[in-house]
Tab-separated table of C-alpha atoms in Angstrom:
chain	number	residue	atom	x	y	z
Z	1	MET	CA	-26.625	-11.250	4.586
Z	2	GLU	CA	-25.826	-10.610	1.228
Z	3	PRO	CA	-21.884	-10.531	-0.006
Z	4	THR	CA	-20.311	-7.339	-0.984
Z	5	PHE	CA	-19.375	-6.813	-4.509
Z	6	LEU	CA	-16.357	-4.697	-5.929
Z	7	LYS	CA	-17.281	-2.381	-8.848
Z	8	SER	CA	-13.929	-2.453	-10.704
Z	9	ILE	CA	-10.906	-4.261	-10.927
Z	10	LEU	CA	-9.053	-0.987	-10.455
Z	11	ASP	CA	-10.414	-0.633	-6.866
Z	12	ASN	CA	-7.037	-1.365	-5.662
Z	13	ASP	CA	-4.053	0.750	-4.515
Z	14	PHE	CA	-1.726	1.760	-7.275
Z	15	TYR	CA	1.641	0.376	-6.045
Z	16	LYS	CA	-0.090	-3.184	-6.562
Z	17	PHE	CA	-0.183	-2.707	-10.137
Z	18	THR	CA	3.189	-1.046	-10.531
Z	19	MET	CA	4.914	-3.885	-8.594
Z	20	GLN	CA	2.579	-6.663	-10.715
Z	21	HIS	CA	4.210	-4.831	-13.820
Z	22	ALA	CA	7.728	-5.114	-12.542
Z	23	VAL	CA	7.162	-8.625	-11.498
Z	24	ILE	CA	5.780	-10.116	-14.661
Z	25	LYS	CA	9.117	-8.352	-16.313
Z	26	LEU	CA	11.682	-9.821	-13.721
Z	27	PHE	CA	10.187	-12.840	-11.627
Z	28	PRO	CA	7.598	-14.532	-13.452
Z	29	LYS	CA	8.171	-17.827	-11.875
Z	30	ALA	CA	8.194	-16.728	-8.209
Z	31	LYS	CA	5.475	-18.229	-5.873
Z	32	VAL	CA	4.489	-16.633	-2.827
Z	33	ARG	CA	2.364	-16.647	0.181
Z	34	TYR	CA	0.469	-14.136	2.112
Z	35	GLY	CA	-1.247	-14.240	5.626
Z	36	PHE	CA	-3.545	-12.116	7.464
Z	37	ILE	CA	-2.648	-10.697	10.771
Z	38	ASN	CA	-5.297	-9.401	13.146
Z	39	ARG	CA	-3.363	-7.017	15.032
Z	40	GLY	CA	-6.431	-5.600	16.704
Z	41	LYS	CA	-7.598	-8.950	17.950
Z	42	HIS	CA	-10.786	-8.231	16.306
Z	43	ILE	CA	-13.732	-10.658	17.115
Z	44	PHE	CA	-15.344	-11.981	13.802
Z	45	PRO	CA	-19.070	-12.979	14.206
Z	46	SER	CA	-19.942	-16.737	13.361
Z	47	GLY	CA	-20.073	-17.312	9.719
Z	48	PHE	CA	-17.962	-14.437	8.664
Z	49	ALA	CA	-15.532	-16.546	6.633
Z	50	ASP	CA	-18.709	-17.803	4.577
Z	51	LEU	CA	-19.647	-14.227	3.960
Z	52	LEU	CA	-16.209	-13.258	2.879
Z	53	ARG	CA	-15.737	-16.341	0.787
Z	54	LYS	CA	-18.937	-15.518	-1.211
Z	55	SER	CA	-17.750	-11.841	-1.659
Z	56	LEU	CA	-14.232	-12.809	-2.692
Z	57	ASP	CA	-15.747	-15.603	-5.380
Z	58	THR	CA	-17.651	-12.655	-7.026
Z	59	MET	CA	-14.326	-10.785	-7.754
Z	60	ALA	CA	-13.616	-13.472	-10.561
Z	61	ASN	CA	-16.267	-11.608	-12.543
Z	62	LEU	CA	-14.124	-8.468	-12.643
Z	63	ARG	CA	-12.508	-7.199	-15.725
Z	64	LEU	CA	-10.524	-4.218	-17.013
Z	65	THR	CA	-12.742	-2.228	-18.979
Z	66	LYS	CA	-11.875	-0.415	-22.444
Z	67	ASP	CA	-12.218	3.123	-20.710
Z	68	GLU	CA	-10.083	1.760	-17.743
Z	69	LYS	CA	-7.328	0.634	-20.104
Z	70	LYS	CA	-7.410	3.930	-21.986
Z	71	TYR	CA	-7.052	5.864	-18.570
Z	72	LEU	CA	-4.138	3.786	-17.528
Z	73	SER	CA	-2.526	4.294	-21.086
Z	74	HIS	CA	-2.963	8.114	-20.652
Z	75	TYR	CA	-2.045	8.654	-17.163
Z	76	CYS	CA	0.668	5.759	-16.662
Z	77	PRO	CA	2.736	5.814	-19.723
Z	78	TYR	CA	5.570	3.930	-18.073
Z	79	LEU	CA	3.324	0.918	-17.981
Z	80	ASP	CA	3.969	-1.296	-21.048
Z	81	PRO	CA	1.187	-1.773	-23.480
Z	82	THR	CA	2.054	-5.505	-23.194
Z	83	TYR	CA	1.158	-5.066	-19.468
Z	84	LEU	CA	-2.047	-3.187	-20.145
Z	85	ASP	CA	-3.062	-6.116	-22.740
Z	86	PHE	CA	-2.181	-8.590	-19.839
Z	87	LEU	CA	-4.243	-6.812	-17.262
Z	88	GLN	CA	-7.133	-6.451	-19.578
Z	89	GLY	CA	-7.033	-10.330	-19.974
Z	90	TYR	CA	-6.171	-10.950	-16.181
Z	91	SER	CA	-9.099	-12.147	-13.697
Z	92	TYR	CA	-8.964	-13.082	-9.957
Z	93	ASP	CA	-8.743	-16.794	-9.207
Z	94	PRO	CA	-10.393	-17.399	-5.993
Z	95	SER	CA	-8.821	-20.835	-5.306
Z	96	GLU	CA	-5.586	-18.848	-4.792
Z	97	VAL	CA	-7.313	-17.696	-1.484
Z	98	GLN	CA	-8.086	-19.941	1.554
Z	99	ILE	CA	-10.372	-18.785	4.225
Z	100	THR	CA	-11.056	-20.541	7.524
Z	101	GLN	CA	-12.644	-19.448	10.719
Z	102	GLU	CA	-12.094	-21.086	14.542
Z	103	ASP	CA	-14.748	-19.466	16.747
Z	104	SER	CA	-14.027	-15.683	16.419
Z	105	GLU	CA	-10.589	-16.083	14.701
Z	106	LEU	CA	-10.136	-15.397	10.815
Z	107	ASN	CA	-7.502	-17.127	8.803
Z	108	VAL	CA	-6.717	-15.924	5.514
Z	109	ILE	CA	-3.830	-17.307	3.391
Z	110	ILE	CA	-2.942	-16.326	-0.214
Z	111	GLU	CA	-0.703	-18.775	-2.275
Z	112	GLY	CA	0.298	-18.704	-5.911
Z	113	TYR	CA	2.517	-16.970	-8.446
Z	114	TRP	CA	3.362	-13.733	-7.363
Z	115	TYR	CA	2.346	-11.913	-10.650
Z	116	ARG	CA	-1.046	-13.149	-10.096
Z	117	THR	CA	-1.567	-13.017	-6.160
Z	118	ILE	CA	0.050	-9.622	-5.932
Z	119	LEU	CA	-3.528	-8.096	-6.438
Z	120	TRP	CA	-5.223	-9.780	-3.659
Z	121	GLU	CA	-4.129	-8.033	-0.740
Z	122	VAL	CA	-5.759	-4.563	-0.765
Z	123	PRO	CA	-9.207	-5.544	-2.074
Z	124	LEU	CA	-9.536	-8.440	0.328
Z	125	MET	CA	-8.604	-6.230	3.297
Z	126	SER	CA	-11.060	-3.566	2.172
Z	127	LEU	CA	-13.837	-6.635	2.046
Z	128	ILE	CA	-12.905	-8.040	5.263
Z	129	SER	CA	-13.221	-4.358	6.768
Z	130	GLU	CA	-16.469	-3.537	4.955
Z	131	LEU	CA	-18.004	-6.998	5.932
Z	132	PHE	CA	-16.854	-6.590	9.571
Z	133	TYR	CA	-18.977	-3.455	9.895
Z	134	LYS	CA	-22.051	-4.967	8.233
Z	135	SER	CA	-21.948	-8.299	9.983
Z	136	ASN	CA	-21.681	-6.707	13.425
Z	137	HIS	CA	-24.623	-4.330	12.472
Z	138	LEU	CA	-22.371	-1.417	13.566
Z	139	ILE	CA	-24.063	2.016	12.753
Z	140	ARG	CA	-21.736	4.772	11.151
Z	141	LEU	CA	-22.396	8.427	10.645
Z	142	ASN	CA	-24.762	9.504	8.080
Z	143	ASP	CA	-23.438	10.583	4.461
Z	144	ASP	CA	-24.040	14.403	5.465
Z	145	ALA	CA	-21.825	13.949	8.582
Z	146	ILE	CA	-19.027	12.190	6.764
Z	147	LYS	CA	-18.863	14.828	4.175
Z	148	GLU	CA	-18.768	17.439	7.077
Z	149	VAL	CA	-16.070	15.660	8.827
Z	150	THR	CA	-13.878	15.327	5.710
Z	151	LYS	CA	-14.404	18.712	4.511
Z	152	ASN	CA	-13.444	20.156	7.696
Z	153	LYS	CA	-9.965	18.111	7.455
Z	154	ILE	CA	-9.234	19.096	4.075
Z	155	ASP	CA	-10.233	22.894	4.926
Z	156	SER	CA	-7.732	22.666	7.817
Z	157	TYR	CA	-4.950	21.230	5.351
Z	158	ASN	CA	-5.742	24.021	2.868
Z	159	LYS	CA	-5.193	26.640	5.498
Z	160	MET	CA	-1.888	24.899	6.628
Z	161	GLY	CA	-0.715	24.941	3.074
Z	162	VAL	CA	0.531	21.217	2.764
Z	163	SER	CA	-0.078	18.591	-0.081
Z	164	ILE	CA	-2.444	15.760	0.980
Z	165	LEU	CA	-2.776	12.324	-0.669
Z	166	GLU	CA	-5.473	9.854	0.232
Z	167	PHE	CA	-4.422	6.291	1.185
Z	168	GLY	CA	-6.942	4.753	2.667
Z	169	THR	CA	-8.342	1.790	0.725
Z	170	ARG	CA	-7.154	-1.058	2.883
Z	171	ARG	CA	-8.945	-0.281	5.845
Z	172	ARG	CA	-11.844	1.806	4.572
Z	173	HIS	CA	-15.228	1.658	6.237
Z	174	SER	CA	-16.907	0.761	2.982
Z	175	TYR	CA	-16.906	1.676	-0.763
Z	176	ASP	CA	-19.505	4.270	-0.197
Z	177	VAL	CA	-17.667	5.865	2.533
Z	178	HIS	CA	-14.665	5.976	0.346
Z	179	SER	CA	-16.317	7.344	-2.418
Z	180	LEU	CA	-18.014	10.124	-0.210
Z	181	VAL	CA	-14.437	11.090	0.936
Z	182	ASN	CA	-13.043	11.314	-2.509
Z	183	GLU	CA	-15.972	13.256	-3.554
Z	184	THR	CA	-15.587	15.806	-0.835
Z	185	LEU	CA	-11.817	16.129	-1.150
Z	186	ARG	CA	-12.227	16.673	-4.809
Z	187	THR	CA	-14.763	19.440	-4.400
Z	188	ASN	CA	-13.014	21.406	-1.309
Z	189	GLY	CA	-9.298	20.161	-1.794
Z	190	ALA	CA	-8.207	23.453	-3.548
Z	191	GLU	CA	-4.506	23.206	-4.052
Z	192	SER	CA	-3.735	20.770	-1.164
Z	193	PHE	CA	-5.544	17.492	-2.449
Z	194	LEU	CA	-3.349	15.841	-4.912
Z	195	GLY	CA	-5.110	12.701	-5.202
Z	196	THR	CA	-5.419	9.087	-4.403
Z	197	SER	CA	-3.724	5.899	-4.590
Z	198	ASN	CA	-6.759	4.183	-5.423
Z	199	VAL	CA	-6.674	3.772	-9.072
Z	200	HIS	CA	-10.706	3.523	-9.283
Z	201	PHE	CA	-11.321	6.763	-7.553
Z	202	ALA	CA	-8.250	8.451	-9.094
Z	203	MET	CA	-9.877	7.718	-12.522
Z	204	ILE	CA	-13.329	8.989	-11.513
Z	205	ASN	CA	-11.303	11.967	-10.130
Z	206	ASN	CA	-9.643	12.487	-13.361
Z	207	LYS	CA	-6.301	12.519	-11.861
Z	208	ARG	CA	-3.360	10.268	-11.969
Z	209	PRO	CA	-2.969	7.687	-9.378
Z	210	LEU	CA	-0.307	7.791	-6.694
Z	211	GLY	CA	1.871	5.178	-5.300
Z	212	THR	CA	5.330	3.215	-6.076
Z	213	HIS	CA	6.252	0.244	-4.249
Z	214	ALA	CA	5.323	-1.609	-0.905
Z	215	HIS	CA	7.415	-3.641	1.610
Z	216	GLU	CA	7.030	-6.949	-0.211
Z	217	TRP	CA	9.162	-5.641	-3.148
Z	218	PHE	CA	12.271	-5.428	-0.677
Z	219	MET	CA	11.134	-8.620	1.363
Z	220	PHE	CA	11.070	-10.632	-1.790
Z	221	HIS	CA	14.412	-9.407	-2.765
Z	222	ALA	CA	15.857	-10.368	0.637
Z	223	ALA	CA	14.952	-13.916	0.174
Z	224	GLN	CA	16.160	-13.880	-3.344
Z	225	TYR	CA	19.585	-12.057	-3.044
Z	226	GLY	CA	20.168	-12.013	1.038
Z	227	PHE	CA	19.453	-9.405	3.464
Z	228	LYS	CA	22.493	-7.232	2.866
Z	229	MET	CA	21.718	-6.763	-0.989
Z	230	ALA	CA	17.918	-6.346	-0.595
Z	231	ASN	CA	17.653	-2.648	-0.572
Z	232	SER	CA	20.342	-1.965	-3.135
Z	233	ILE	CA	18.980	-4.540	-5.705
Z	234	SER	CA	15.356	-3.684	-5.161
Z	235	LEU	CA	16.221	-0.212	-5.887
Z	236	GLU	CA	18.246	-1.219	-8.923
Z	237	HIS	CA	15.636	-3.228	-10.373
Z	238	TRP	CA	12.873	-0.591	-9.715
Z	239	THR	CA	15.132	1.783	-11.900
Z	240	GLN	CA	15.352	-0.940	-14.677
Z	241	VAL	CA	11.625	-1.109	-15.053
Z	242	TYR	CA	10.946	2.510	-14.625
Z	243	GLY	CA	13.831	4.406	-15.396
Z	244	GLY	CA	13.425	7.181	-13.100
Z	245	ASP	CA	9.628	7.652	-13.053
Z	246	LEU	CA	7.777	6.587	-9.646
Z	247	GLY	CA	10.679	7.638	-7.746
Z	248	ILE	CA	9.966	7.550	-4.062
Z	249	ALA	CA	11.686	4.953	-2.310
Z	250	LEU	CA	10.235	3.025	0.880
Z	251	THR	CA	12.951	3.176	3.529
Z	252	ASP	CA	11.810	1.173	6.550
Z	253	THR	CA	11.375	-2.474	5.490
Z	254	TYR	CA	14.936	-3.420	7.256
Z	255	THR	CA	15.082	-0.201	9.204
Z	256	THR	CA	15.738	3.325	7.835
Z	257	ASP	CA	19.417	3.402	9.428
Z	258	ILE	CA	20.117	0.349	7.120
Z	259	PHE	CA	18.692	1.662	4.224
Z	260	PHE	CA	20.255	5.108	4.307
Z	261	SER	CA	23.960	3.405	4.559
Z	262	GLN	CA	22.880	1.661	1.371
Z	263	PHE	CA	21.231	4.567	-0.399
Z	264	ASP	CA	24.356	5.727	-2.095
Z	265	LYS	CA	24.524	8.888	-4.419
Z	266	LYS	CA	23.464	7.295	-7.467
Z	267	TYR	CA	20.062	6.108	-5.811
Z	268	SER	CA	20.060	9.353	-3.919
Z	269	LYS	CA	20.212	11.502	-7.115
Z	270	LEU	CA	17.992	9.330	-9.437
Z	271	PHE	CA	14.901	8.949	-6.797
Z	272	ASP	CA	12.853	12.031	-6.214
Z	273	GLY	CA	12.601	11.269	-2.611
Z	274	VAL	CA	11.529	8.510	0.513
Z	275	ARG	CA	8.428	7.466	2.028
Z	276	HIS	CA	8.035	7.230	5.710
Z	277	ASP	CA	6.112	4.688	7.036
Z	278	SER	CA	7.300	3.829	10.897
Z	279	GLY	CA	9.130	5.316	13.488
Z	280	ASP	CA	9.366	8.928	14.756
Z	281	PRO	CA	8.474	11.009	11.724
Z	282	VAL	CA	10.600	14.311	12.760
Z	283	GLU	CA	13.634	12.109	13.564
Z	284	PHE	CA	13.181	10.494	10.301
Z	285	ALA	CA	13.084	13.917	8.449
Z	286	GLU	CA	16.428	14.784	10.231
Z	287	LYS	CA	17.825	11.886	9.214
Z	288	VAL	CA	16.939	12.304	5.411
Z	289	ILE	CA	17.855	15.975	5.372
Z	290	SER	CA	21.445	14.955	6.723
Z	291	HIS	CA	21.594	12.140	4.343
Z	292	TYR	CA	21.026	14.463	1.571
Z	293	ILE	CA	23.371	16.919	2.766
Z	294	LYS	CA	26.010	14.209	3.146
Z	295	MET	CA	25.389	13.099	-0.551
Z	296	GLY	CA	26.050	16.657	-1.448
Z	297	ILE	CA	22.538	17.072	-2.623
Z	298	GLY	CA	20.199	20.197	-1.918
Z	299	PRO	CA	17.404	18.658	0.499
Z	300	LYS	CA	15.005	21.294	-0.875
Z	301	SER	CA	15.139	19.449	-4.186
Z	302	LYS	CA	13.981	15.949	-2.724
Z	303	ALA	CA	10.751	15.132	-1.193
Z	304	ILE	CA	9.339	12.989	1.808
Z	305	VAL	CA	6.181	11.261	1.561
Z	306	PHE	CA	4.639	10.601	5.099
Z	307	SER	CA	2.190	7.753	5.235
Z	308	ASP	CA	2.147	6.344	8.861
Z	309	SER	CA	-1.041	6.724	10.567
Z	310	LEU	CA	-1.491	10.343	10.347
Z	311	ASN	CA	-4.086	12.723	11.456
Z	312	PHE	CA	-4.185	16.854	11.549
Z	313	ASP	CA	-1.915	17.051	14.761
Z	314	LYS	CA	0.820	14.836	13.537
Z	315	VAL	CA	0.774	16.515	10.090
Z	316	LYS	CA	0.898	20.052	11.797
Z	317	VAL	CA	4.118	19.045	13.836
Z	318	ILE	CA	5.825	17.341	10.772
Z	319	SER	CA	5.127	20.374	8.602
Z	320	ASP	CA	6.533	22.821	11.029
Z	321	PHE	CA	9.694	20.918	11.209
Z	322	CYS	CA	10.065	20.293	7.506
Z	323	LYS	CA	8.852	23.786	6.148
Z	324	ASP	CA	11.836	25.465	4.197
Z	325	LYS	CA	13.981	22.426	4.878
Z	326	ILE	CA	12.574	19.766	2.497
Z	327	LYS	CA	9.576	19.031	0.141
Z	328	MET	CA	6.738	17.007	1.671
Z	329	SER	CA	3.491	15.535	1.230
Z	330	PHE	CA	1.267	13.498	3.548
Z	331	GLY	CA	-0.484	10.148	2.438
Z	332	ILE	CA	-3.749	9.798	4.776
Z	333	GLY	CA	-5.467	6.607	5.239
Z	334	THR	CA	-7.736	5.537	7.728
Z	335	ASN	CA	-8.121	8.893	9.230
Z	336	PHE	CA	-9.990	9.945	5.963
Z	337	THR	CA	-11.795	6.784	4.778
Z	338	ASN	CA	-12.900	5.304	8.375
Z	339	ASP	CA	-13.649	8.268	10.499
Z	340	VAL	CA	-17.298	7.139	10.855
Z	341	GLY	CA	-17.747	7.186	14.791
Z	342	LEU	CA	-16.757	3.722	14.839
Z	343	PRO	CA	-13.486	2.039	16.144
Z	344	SER	CA	-11.253	1.551	13.051
Z	345	MET	CA	-9.841	-1.717	12.347
Z	346	ASN	CA	-6.288	-2.755	12.867
Z	347	MET	CA	-5.043	-5.473	10.468
Z	348	VAL	CA	-2.780	-6.230	7.852
Z	349	ILE	CA	-2.059	-8.705	4.950
Z	350	LYS	CA	1.616	-9.411	4.624
Z	351	LEU	CA	4.048	-11.504	2.554
Z	352	THR	CA	5.108	-14.538	4.633
Z	353	GLU	CA	6.953	-16.798	2.377
Z	354	VAL	CA	8.427	-17.108	-1.066
Z	355	LYS	CA	9.309	-19.882	-3.427
Z	356	LEU	CA	11.896	-19.047	-6.014
Z	357	ASP	CA	12.792	-21.167	-8.972
Z	358	ASN	CA	13.378	-24.849	-8.225
Z	359	THR	CA	13.805	-24.285	-4.285
Z	360	HIS	CA	11.768	-24.733	-1.064
Z	361	TRP	CA	9.456	-22.171	0.840
Z	362	GLN	CA	11.208	-19.661	2.330
Z	363	GLY	CA	10.055	-17.139	5.157
Z	364	VAL	CA	10.530	-13.640	4.679
Z	365	VAL	CA	11.063	-10.885	7.115
Z	366	LYS	CA	10.162	-7.096	7.808
Z	367	LEU	CA	12.323	-5.234	10.406
Z	368	SER	CA	10.044	-2.129	10.830
Z	369	ASP	CA	11.432	1.009	12.718
Z	370	GLU	CA	8.488	0.122	15.148
Z	371	LYS	CA	8.512	-3.363	16.804
Z	372	ASN	CA	4.709	-4.053	16.599
Z	373	LYS	CA	4.996	-3.782	12.671
Z	374	THR	CA	8.007	-6.401	12.396
Z	375	THR	CA	6.726	-9.613	10.597
Z	376	GLY	CA	8.517	-12.928	10.379
Z	377	THR	CA	9.221	-15.988	12.329
Z	378	PRO	CA	11.436	-15.449	15.637
Z	379	GLU	CA	14.073	-17.335	13.826
Z	380	MET	CA	14.284	-15.410	10.712
Z	381	ILE	CA	13.912	-12.020	12.527
Z	382	ALA	CA	17.162	-13.141	14.456
Z	383	LEU	CA	19.003	-14.211	11.238
Z	384	ALA	CA	18.336	-11.074	9.457
Z	385	LYS	CA	19.366	-8.828	12.524
Z	386	GLN	CA	22.660	-10.876	12.541
Z	387	VAL	CA	23.515	-10.393	9.051
Z	388	LEU	CA	22.739	-6.570	9.120
Z	389	GLY	CA	24.320	-6.189	12.623
Z	390	ILE	CA	21.160	-4.697	14.103
């Protein structure tokens, strides 16, 4: 079987580039490790690791083109020209990724300087997903059927009058399906479809890419500054780099309750809103609205971006609750890019360890609002809970 080739260095989620920009400024010497977590217990066929390695090796040839650089300069003016010059000279180094396979179990470890390795996670997951379906010879719906499924979904969201974002790069069925979905959303999205987190497809759509930061931003800060200070210093550093742009804060790295206890009036006013990624979405919305009222801020001036395993029914329930209370939008991932008549994959690649200046490797922790999304060693999880009083 032939390897899969990515078509662009921008075929990645936007928050990877925004975080890379910030890491280069603030933590250029930090080293990290990421690990693959097979949550769905998927069985990988013999030879899968070799196929993934061949596909990954071809990524070393990707380069930022002049047109892509011009696009970023126009749509993302908060990215420094020096960073865009860096990105133009950047190339993936496949030696940063170790891939092994024991029977049907796939193991992937990424290691190196954070400012370099931060770009691997999303395209690597999209390759694993696409190659999984190819190597198992699983047949998807045809192109017309995928377009019809996507059109029906966005038509329903149009009628509901909600704002929809496409967040499905990591676990997409394939590049071709992702392209079909974005083409259909662009054609039929009317006022509902705001765009995509995938920078490559955002450029094709002639829209600005969407996204801010991910859990790893907060996880690294916990290792550097301690669990109690992780949220506050993460937000402070973000505002240092972006000065109010990209103002949607992720809340659940160390549970939403801990986050809001530290999301003081300064940050509550400075950030445009928050992102929901785990736990009950309506309970979350209630907490957000109550928090802004407590801070003396009108909730209608703020926004929630919901992004946790959404489908039409979930969006309807959330929209009915939030309507006329707070602004909202919905980042829909796998339900758009992997609804092809096959079971979608359940997998992640997460930051596992960091190595700060002149120190040893240190494990990192994520304490989600859902237990199955918590990551880290039992010892580090227990320590984080003890320190944070959870």
